[in-house]
CSV table of C-alpha atoms in Angstrom, one decimal:
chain,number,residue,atom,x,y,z
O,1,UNK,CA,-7.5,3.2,-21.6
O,2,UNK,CA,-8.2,5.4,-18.5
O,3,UNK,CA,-6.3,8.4,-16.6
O,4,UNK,CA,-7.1,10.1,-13.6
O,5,UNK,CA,-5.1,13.0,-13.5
O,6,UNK,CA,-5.4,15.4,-10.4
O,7,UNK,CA,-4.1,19.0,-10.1
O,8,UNK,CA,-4.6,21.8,-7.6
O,9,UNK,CA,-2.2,21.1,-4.8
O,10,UNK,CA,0.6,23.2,-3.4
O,11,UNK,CA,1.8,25.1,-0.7
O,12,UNK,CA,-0.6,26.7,1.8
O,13,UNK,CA,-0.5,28.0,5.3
O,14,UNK,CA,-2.2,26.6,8.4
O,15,UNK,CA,-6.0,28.0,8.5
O,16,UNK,CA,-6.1,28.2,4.6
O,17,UNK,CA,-7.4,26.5,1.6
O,18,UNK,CA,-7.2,24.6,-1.5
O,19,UNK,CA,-9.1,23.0,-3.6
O,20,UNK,CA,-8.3,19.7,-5.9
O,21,UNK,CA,-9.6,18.5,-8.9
O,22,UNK,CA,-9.2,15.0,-10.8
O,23,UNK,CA,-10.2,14.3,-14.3
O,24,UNK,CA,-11.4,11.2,-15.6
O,25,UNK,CA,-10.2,10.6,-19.6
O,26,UNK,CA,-10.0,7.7,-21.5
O,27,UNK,CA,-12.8,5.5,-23.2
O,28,UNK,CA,-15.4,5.8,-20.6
O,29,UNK,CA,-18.6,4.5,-20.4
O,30,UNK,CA,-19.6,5.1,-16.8
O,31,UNK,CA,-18.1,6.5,-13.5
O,32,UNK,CA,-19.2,5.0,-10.5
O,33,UNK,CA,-18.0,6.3,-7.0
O,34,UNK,CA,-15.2,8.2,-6.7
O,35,UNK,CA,-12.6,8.5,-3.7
O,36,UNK,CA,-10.1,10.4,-2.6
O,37,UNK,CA,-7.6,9.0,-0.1
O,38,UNK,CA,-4.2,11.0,1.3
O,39,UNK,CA,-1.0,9.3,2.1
O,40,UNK,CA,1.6,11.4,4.7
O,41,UNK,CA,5.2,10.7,4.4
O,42,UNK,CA,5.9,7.2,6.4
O,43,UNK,CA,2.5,6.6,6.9
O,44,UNK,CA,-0.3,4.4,5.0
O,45,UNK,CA,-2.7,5.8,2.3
O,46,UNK,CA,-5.6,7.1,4.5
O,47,UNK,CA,-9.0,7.2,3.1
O,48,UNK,CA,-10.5,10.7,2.8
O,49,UNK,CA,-14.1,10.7,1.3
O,50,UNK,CA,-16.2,9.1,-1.3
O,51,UNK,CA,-19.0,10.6,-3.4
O,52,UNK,CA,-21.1,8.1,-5.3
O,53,UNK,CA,-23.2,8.5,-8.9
O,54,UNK,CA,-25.9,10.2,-7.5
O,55,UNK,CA,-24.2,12.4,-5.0
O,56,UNK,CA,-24.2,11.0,-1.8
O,57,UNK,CA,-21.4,11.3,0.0
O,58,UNK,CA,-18.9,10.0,3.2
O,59,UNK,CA,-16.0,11.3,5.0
O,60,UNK,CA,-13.5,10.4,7.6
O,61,UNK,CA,-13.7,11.7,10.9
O,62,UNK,CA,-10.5,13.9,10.4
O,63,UNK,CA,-11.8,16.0,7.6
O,64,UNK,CA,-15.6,15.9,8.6
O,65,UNK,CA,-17.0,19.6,8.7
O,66,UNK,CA,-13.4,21.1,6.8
O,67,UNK,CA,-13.4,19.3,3.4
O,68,UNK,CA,-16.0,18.6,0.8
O,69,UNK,CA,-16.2,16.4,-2.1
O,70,UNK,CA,-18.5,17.3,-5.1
O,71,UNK,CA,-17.8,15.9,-9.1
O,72,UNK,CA,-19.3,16.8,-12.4
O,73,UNK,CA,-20.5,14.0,-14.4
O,74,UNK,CA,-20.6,15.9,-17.3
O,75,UNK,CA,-16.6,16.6,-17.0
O,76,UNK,CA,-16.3,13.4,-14.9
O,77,UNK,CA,-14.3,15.3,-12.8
O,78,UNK,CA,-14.6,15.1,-8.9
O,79,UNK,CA,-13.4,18.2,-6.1
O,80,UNK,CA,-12.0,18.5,-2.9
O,81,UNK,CA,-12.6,21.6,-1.2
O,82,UNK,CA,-10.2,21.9,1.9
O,83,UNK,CA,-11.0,24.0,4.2
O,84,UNK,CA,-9.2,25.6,7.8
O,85,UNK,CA,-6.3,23.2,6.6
O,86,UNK,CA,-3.6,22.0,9.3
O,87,UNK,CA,0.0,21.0,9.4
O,88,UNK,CA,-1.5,17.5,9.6
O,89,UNK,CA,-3.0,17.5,6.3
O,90,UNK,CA,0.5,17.5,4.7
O,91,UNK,CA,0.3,14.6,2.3
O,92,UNK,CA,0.3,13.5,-1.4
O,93,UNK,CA,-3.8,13.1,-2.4
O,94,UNK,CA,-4.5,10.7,-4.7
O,95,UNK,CA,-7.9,10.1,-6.5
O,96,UNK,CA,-9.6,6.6,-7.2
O,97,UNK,CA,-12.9,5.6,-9.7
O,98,UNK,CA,-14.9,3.1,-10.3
O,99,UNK,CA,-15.1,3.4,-13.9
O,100,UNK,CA,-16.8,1.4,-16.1
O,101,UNK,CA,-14.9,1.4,-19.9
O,102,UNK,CA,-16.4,1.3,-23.0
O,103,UNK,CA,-17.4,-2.1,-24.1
O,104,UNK,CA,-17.3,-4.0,-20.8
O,105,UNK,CA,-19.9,-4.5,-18.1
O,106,UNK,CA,-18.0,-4.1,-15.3
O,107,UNK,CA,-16.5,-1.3,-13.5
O,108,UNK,CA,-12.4,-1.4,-12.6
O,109,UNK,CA,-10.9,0.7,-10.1
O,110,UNK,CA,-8.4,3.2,-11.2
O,111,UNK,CA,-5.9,5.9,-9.2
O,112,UNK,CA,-4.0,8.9,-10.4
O,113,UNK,CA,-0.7,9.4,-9.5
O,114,UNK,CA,-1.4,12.2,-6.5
O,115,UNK,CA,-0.6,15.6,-5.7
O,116,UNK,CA,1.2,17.2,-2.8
O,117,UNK,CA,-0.3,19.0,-0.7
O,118,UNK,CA,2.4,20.8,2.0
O,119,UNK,CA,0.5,23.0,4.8
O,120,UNK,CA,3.3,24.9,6.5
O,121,UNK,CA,3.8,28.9,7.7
């Protein structure tokens, strides 16, 4: 009934940026926070930021002050802006929603499938 589908990774050298995107579709009523989280290879899935309904937002201590989350409810779509990326930012990003579907009252949480993101000169 829901997707989350992100886009906007690839390959991009140390000191540059990106930025990701991940669209909501599917018989939604509501979208309540929304995540992003990063897993490197061999490692667990790392949380990255949230950005709530209203716009307030969080971020781990690793990408505090490079990377900024923003959405548009009207597309329900949330960003990632990543900025003076590093080697260490290699990962595959995934999104995740609290989404609320059409005809229930309660919200469900729901992941895409992730893009790579490879910083390397």
């Amino acid at each position: 009934q829901v997707q989350l589908v992100e886009s906007g990774g690839g390959l991009v050298q140390p000191g540059g940026s990106l930025r990701l995107s991940c669209a909501a579709s599917g018989s939604i009523f509501r979208i309540n926070t929304m995540r992003w989280y990063r897993q490197a290879p061999g490692q667990e899935r790392e949380f990255i930021s949230f950005i709530t309904s209203v716009g307030s937002t969080t971020y781990a201590d690793s990408v505090k002050g490079r990377f900024t989350i923003s959405r548009d409810n009207a597309k329900n779509t949330v960003y990632l802006q990543m900025n003076s990326l590093k080697p260490e930012d290699t990962a595959v990003y995934y999104c995740n929603a609290d989404i609320v579907v059409i005809g229930q009252s309660f919200g469900m949480g729901y992941w895409g499938k992730g893009t790579l993101v490879t910083v390397s000169s």
